[in-house]
Short mmCIF file of C-alpha atoms in Angstrom, two decimals:
data_model
loop_
_atom_site.label_atom_id
_atom_site.label_comp_id
_atom_site.label_asym_id
_atom_site.label_seq_id
_atom_site.Cartn_x
_atom_site.Cartn_y
_atom_site.Cartn_z
CA ASP A 1 -24.89 27.55 0.16
CA ALA A 2 -24.99 27.09 -3.61
CA GLY A 3 -23.62 23.86 -5.02
CA VAL A 4 -21.56 23.52 -8.18
CA THR A 5 -23.31 25.46 -10.92
CA GLN A 6 -22.85 24.82 -14.62
CA SER A 7 -24.06 26.80 -17.59
CA PRO A 8 -25.72 26.38 -19.93
CA THR A 9 -27.76 23.31 -18.98
CA HIS A 10 -28.41 22.32 -22.60
CA LEU A 11 -26.70 23.29 -25.83
CA ILE A 12 -27.05 22.35 -29.49
CA LYS A 13 -24.13 23.03 -31.82
CA THR A 14 -23.24 22.21 -35.41
CA ARG A 15 -20.23 20.14 -36.44
CA GLY A 16 -17.13 22.29 -36.78
CA GLN A 17 -18.30 24.95 -34.35
CA HIS A 18 -16.69 25.63 -31.00
CA VAL A 19 -18.32 25.68 -27.58
CA THR A 20 -17.55 27.13 -24.16
CA LEU A 21 -18.96 25.54 -21.04
CA ARG A 22 -18.81 27.26 -17.67
CA CYS A 23 -18.56 26.05 -14.09
CA SER A 24 -18.72 27.85 -10.75
CA PRO A 25 -17.39 25.76 -7.85
CA ILE A 26 -18.72 25.69 -4.34
CA SER A 27 -17.53 28.75 -2.44
CA GLY A 28 -14.10 28.06 -0.98
CA HIS A 29 -13.35 25.16 -3.30
CA LYS A 30 -10.13 25.70 -5.21
CA SER A 31 -10.03 22.58 -7.37
CA VAL A 32 -12.20 22.07 -10.45
CA SER A 33 -12.30 18.97 -12.63
CA TRP A 34 -14.12 18.28 -15.88
CA TYR A 35 -15.59 14.95 -16.97
CA GLN A 36 -17.34 13.81 -20.15
CA GLN A 37 -20.16 11.29 -19.87
CA VAL A 38 -21.29 9.69 -23.11
CA LEU A 39 -24.67 7.97 -23.02
CA GLY A 40 -24.43 4.52 -21.49
CA GLN A 41 -20.91 5.01 -20.13
CA GLY A 42 -19.35 6.31 -16.96
CA PRO A 43 -17.82 9.79 -16.73
CA GLN A 44 -14.35 10.16 -18.26
CA PHE A 45 -11.76 12.52 -16.83
CA ILE A 46 -10.82 15.48 -19.06
CA PHE A 47 -9.00 18.05 -16.92
CA GLN A 48 -8.24 19.06 -13.37
CA TYR A 49 -7.29 22.56 -12.29
CA TYR A 50 -6.09 23.57 -8.86
CA GLU A 51 -5.15 27.10 -7.90
CA LYS A 52 -5.49 28.11 -11.56
CA GLU A 53 -2.92 25.59 -12.77
CA GLU A 54 -3.57 22.45 -14.80
CA ARG A 55 -2.90 19.46 -12.55
CA GLY A 56 -4.04 16.66 -14.80
CA ARG A 57 -5.24 15.94 -18.31
CA GLY A 58 -7.11 12.89 -19.57
CA ASN A 59 -6.84 11.19 -22.92
CA PHE A 60 -8.63 13.85 -24.98
CA PRO A 61 -7.45 15.60 -28.17
CA ASP A 62 -6.02 19.12 -28.21
CA ARG A 63 -9.41 20.39 -29.38
CA PHE A 64 -10.30 20.31 -25.69
CA SER A 65 -8.89 23.04 -23.49
CA ALA A 66 -9.76 24.58 -20.18
CA ARG A 67 -8.76 27.30 -17.80
CA GLN A 68 -9.45 28.41 -14.25
CA PHE A 69 -9.96 32.01 -13.28
CA PRO A 70 -8.81 33.91 -10.15
CA ASN A 71 -12.26 33.38 -8.58
CA TYR A 72 -11.76 29.60 -9.18
CA SER A 73 -14.53 29.36 -11.76
CA SER A 74 -13.60 27.43 -14.87
CA GLU A 75 -14.30 27.18 -18.58
CA LEU A 76 -14.06 24.15 -20.83
CA ASN A 77 -13.58 24.91 -24.51
CA VAL A 78 -14.03 22.46 -27.34
CA ASN A 79 -13.06 23.43 -30.90
CA ALA A 80 -14.00 21.87 -34.23
CA LEU A 81 -16.90 19.93 -32.72
CA LEU A 82 -17.53 16.38 -33.87
CA LEU A 83 -20.70 14.36 -33.58
CA GLY A 84 -18.88 12.18 -31.04
CA ASP A 85 -18.49 15.15 -28.70
CA SER A 86 -22.19 14.90 -27.90
CA ALA A 87 -22.27 14.10 -24.20
CA LEU A 88 -23.03 15.31 -20.72
CA TYR A 89 -20.14 17.46 -19.48
CA LEU A 90 -19.76 17.39 -15.72
CA CYS A 91 -17.83 19.77 -13.52
CA ALA A 92 -16.71 18.77 -10.03
CA SER A 93 -15.18 20.89 -7.31
CA SER A 94 -13.36 20.13 -4.09
CA LEU A 95 -11.48 21.94 -1.33
CA VAL A 96 -8.16 20.47 -2.36
CA GLY A 97 -7.26 18.24 -5.27
CA PHE A 98 -8.39 15.12 -3.46
CA ASN A 99 -11.29 13.10 -4.81
CA TYR A 100 -12.90 12.39 -1.47
CA GLY A 101 -14.63 15.73 -1.41
CA TYR A 102 -15.73 15.93 -5.05
CA THR A 103 -19.10 17.58 -5.55
CA PHE A 104 -20.48 17.36 -9.05
CA GLY A 105 -22.69 19.85 -10.83
CA SER A 106 -25.74 18.75 -12.80
CA GLY A 107 -23.84 19.02 -16.06
CA THR A 108 -24.22 20.59 -19.48
CA ARG A 109 -25.90 18.42 -22.10
CA LEU A 110 -24.14 19.12 -25.42
CA THR A 111 -25.66 17.87 -28.64
CA VAL A 112 -23.65 18.20 -31.86
CA VAL A 113 -25.68 17.92 -35.07
CA ASP B 1 -8.75 -0.24 -21.89
CA GLN B 2 -11.58 -0.36 -19.37
CA GLN B 3 -9.78 -0.29 -16.03
CA VAL B 4 -12.95 -0.26 -13.96
CA LYS B 5 -15.81 -2.52 -14.97
CA GLN B 6 -19.33 -2.93 -13.73
CA ASN B 7 -20.53 -6.04 -15.50
CA SER B 8 -24.20 -5.74 -14.58
CA PRO B 9 -25.92 -2.94 -16.49
CA SER B 10 -29.04 -3.34 -14.37
CA LEU B 11 -30.28 -4.85 -11.11
CA SER B 12 -33.82 -5.14 -9.80
CA VAL B 13 -34.63 -5.91 -6.14
CA GLN B 14 -37.65 -5.81 -3.84
CA GLU B 15 -38.01 -3.11 -1.23
CA GLY B 16 -36.51 -4.20 2.08
CA ARG B 17 -34.14 -6.75 0.52
CA ILE B 18 -30.40 -6.40 0.01
CA SER B 19 -28.95 -4.83 -3.13
CA ILE B 20 -25.44 -5.91 -4.09
CA LEU B 21 -23.63 -3.97 -6.79
CA ASN B 22 -20.31 -5.27 -8.04
CA CYS B 23 -17.22 -3.68 -9.55
CA ASP B 24 -13.93 -5.09 -10.85
CA TYR B 25 -10.73 -3.24 -11.60
CA THR B 26 -7.50 -4.09 -13.37
CA ASN B 27 -5.06 -1.34 -12.36
CA SER B 28 -3.12 -2.47 -9.30
CA MET B 29 -2.08 1.16 -8.66
CA PHE B 30 -5.62 2.11 -7.62
CA ASP B 31 -5.58 2.85 -3.91
CA TYR B 32 -8.89 4.61 -3.27
CA PHE B 33 -12.36 3.57 -4.34
CA LEU B 34 -15.66 5.41 -4.31
CA TRP B 35 -19.30 4.81 -5.12
CA TYR B 36 -21.50 7.51 -6.61
CA LYS B 37 -25.24 7.55 -7.19
CA LYS B 38 -26.79 9.42 -10.09
CA TYR B 39 -30.39 10.41 -10.67
CA PRO B 40 -31.53 11.57 -14.13
CA ALA B 41 -30.79 15.24 -14.83
CA GLU B 42 -28.50 15.47 -11.79
CA GLY B 43 -24.77 15.11 -11.29
CA PRO B 44 -23.29 12.09 -9.48
CA THR B 45 -23.60 12.23 -5.70
CA PHE B 46 -20.88 10.75 -3.48
CA LEU B 47 -22.09 7.79 -1.41
CA ILE B 48 -19.23 6.02 0.28
CA SER B 49 -15.53 5.35 -0.19
CA ILE B 50 -12.82 2.96 0.93
CA SER B 51 -9.06 3.08 1.06
CA SER B 52 -7.02 0.14 -0.17
CA ILE B 53 -5.70 -0.41 3.35
CA LYS B 54 -9.19 -1.43 4.48
CA ASP B 55 -11.49 -4.23 3.43
CA LYS B 56 -14.78 -2.81 4.66
CA ASN B 57 -16.39 0.54 5.28
CA GLU B 58 -19.90 1.08 6.56
CA ASP B 59 -22.16 4.12 6.57
CA GLY B 60 -25.73 3.54 7.61
CA ARG B 61 -27.47 1.31 5.08
CA PHE B 62 -24.43 1.33 2.79
CA THR B 63 -21.40 -0.95 3.13
CA VAL B 64 -18.51 -1.23 0.70
CA PHE B 65 -16.31 -4.32 0.64
CA LEU B 66 -12.89 -4.44 -1.00
CA ASN B 67 -11.08 -7.64 -2.01
CA LYS B 68 -7.67 -6.47 -3.19
CA SER B 69 -6.41 -9.89 -4.21
CA ALA B 70 -9.40 -10.34 -6.49
CA LYS B 71 -9.41 -6.65 -7.53
CA HIS B 72 -13.10 -6.58 -6.70
CA LEU B 73 -15.33 -4.34 -4.68
CA SER B 74 -19.01 -4.40 -3.92
CA LEU B 75 -21.62 -2.07 -2.51
CA HIS B 76 -24.30 -3.52 -0.25
CA ILE B 77 -27.49 -1.58 0.45
CA VAL B 78 -29.61 -2.93 3.29
CA PRO B 79 -32.54 -2.52 3.42
CA SER B 80 -33.17 -1.29 -0.12
CA GLN B 81 -35.70 1.51 -0.54
CA PRO B 82 -37.54 2.75 -3.67
CA GLY B 83 -35.66 6.05 -3.36
CA ASP B 84 -32.43 4.12 -3.93
CA SER B 85 -33.44 3.56 -7.56
CA ALA B 86 -30.70 5.28 -9.56
CA VAL B 87 -27.55 4.58 -11.56
CA TYR B 88 -24.62 3.60 -9.35
CA PHE B 89 -21.06 4.24 -10.47
CA CYS B 90 -17.95 2.68 -9.07
CA ALA B 91 -14.85 4.90 -9.31
CA ALA B 92 -11.19 4.49 -8.48
CA SER B 93 -8.15 6.68 -8.11
CA ALA B 94 -4.40 6.13 -7.91
CA LEU B 95 -3.45 8.96 -5.59
CA GLU B 96 0.28 8.24 -5.62
CA THR B 97 0.68 8.18 -9.40
CA SER B 98 -2.25 10.00 -10.97
CA GLY B 99 -3.45 12.30 -8.25
CA SER B 100 -7.13 12.66 -7.68
CA ARG B 101 -8.49 11.92 -11.16
CA LEU B 102 -11.29 9.36 -11.00
CA THR B 103 -11.72 6.39 -13.32
CA PHE B 104 -15.37 5.37 -13.47
CA GLY B 105 -17.11 2.14 -14.37
CA GLU B 106 -20.01 2.06 -16.82
CA GLY B 107 -22.66 2.17 -14.11
CA THR B 108 -25.41 -0.16 -12.88
CA GLN B 109 -29.07 0.87 -12.99
CA LEU B 110 -30.64 -0.19 -9.69
CA THR B 111 -34.42 -0.46 -9.52
CA VAL B 112 -36.03 -1.07 -6.14
CA ASN B 113 -39.61 -2.23 -6.49
CA PRO B 114 -42.17 -1.38 -3.79
#
């Protein structure tokens, strides 16, 4: 059974551009969460979606948005990229919105130049 | 406001000895705590968790201890193996107030020497 898959694995963007990151949860998992991990720090919560509805939002600017599709896959969008957005973006899925069963993907490494 | 802190960026131990990783938190609403392990180029992998109603949880070589009065938890790995070398993250959640979002510490790089 496939784990959480994220695409692309690596991405280089220029300041001011926008980016879309994609996540496919484990089959049957209905909850998807996004985290940002800056080098040397722990992951920081960005969004959680459950049954296609936003269930939580971290302390990130409105340039960050996300959505969940009917097949439970998810996209994270970031507009007007800043150098500080360079990070590893992690997607996690679970059966319900409870953290015990979080399974993380390998992440998308975003570099903003 | 760093609500979960891992004060040791790195820890080095000999194979077969005990590894003790520490974590402190400030938010008294946290009621569930987890440890994750992360290898380079991989996502964090769940290791072990503990509810705030317990003070100890054990799973094989891994034991987590929770001291609520001190707002401190620790992960013990016995015996340590070279394959345990990774970054370990402590995470906490406040299920009643914030749902299942996790607040992570900064991580501790564990190196187990053969």
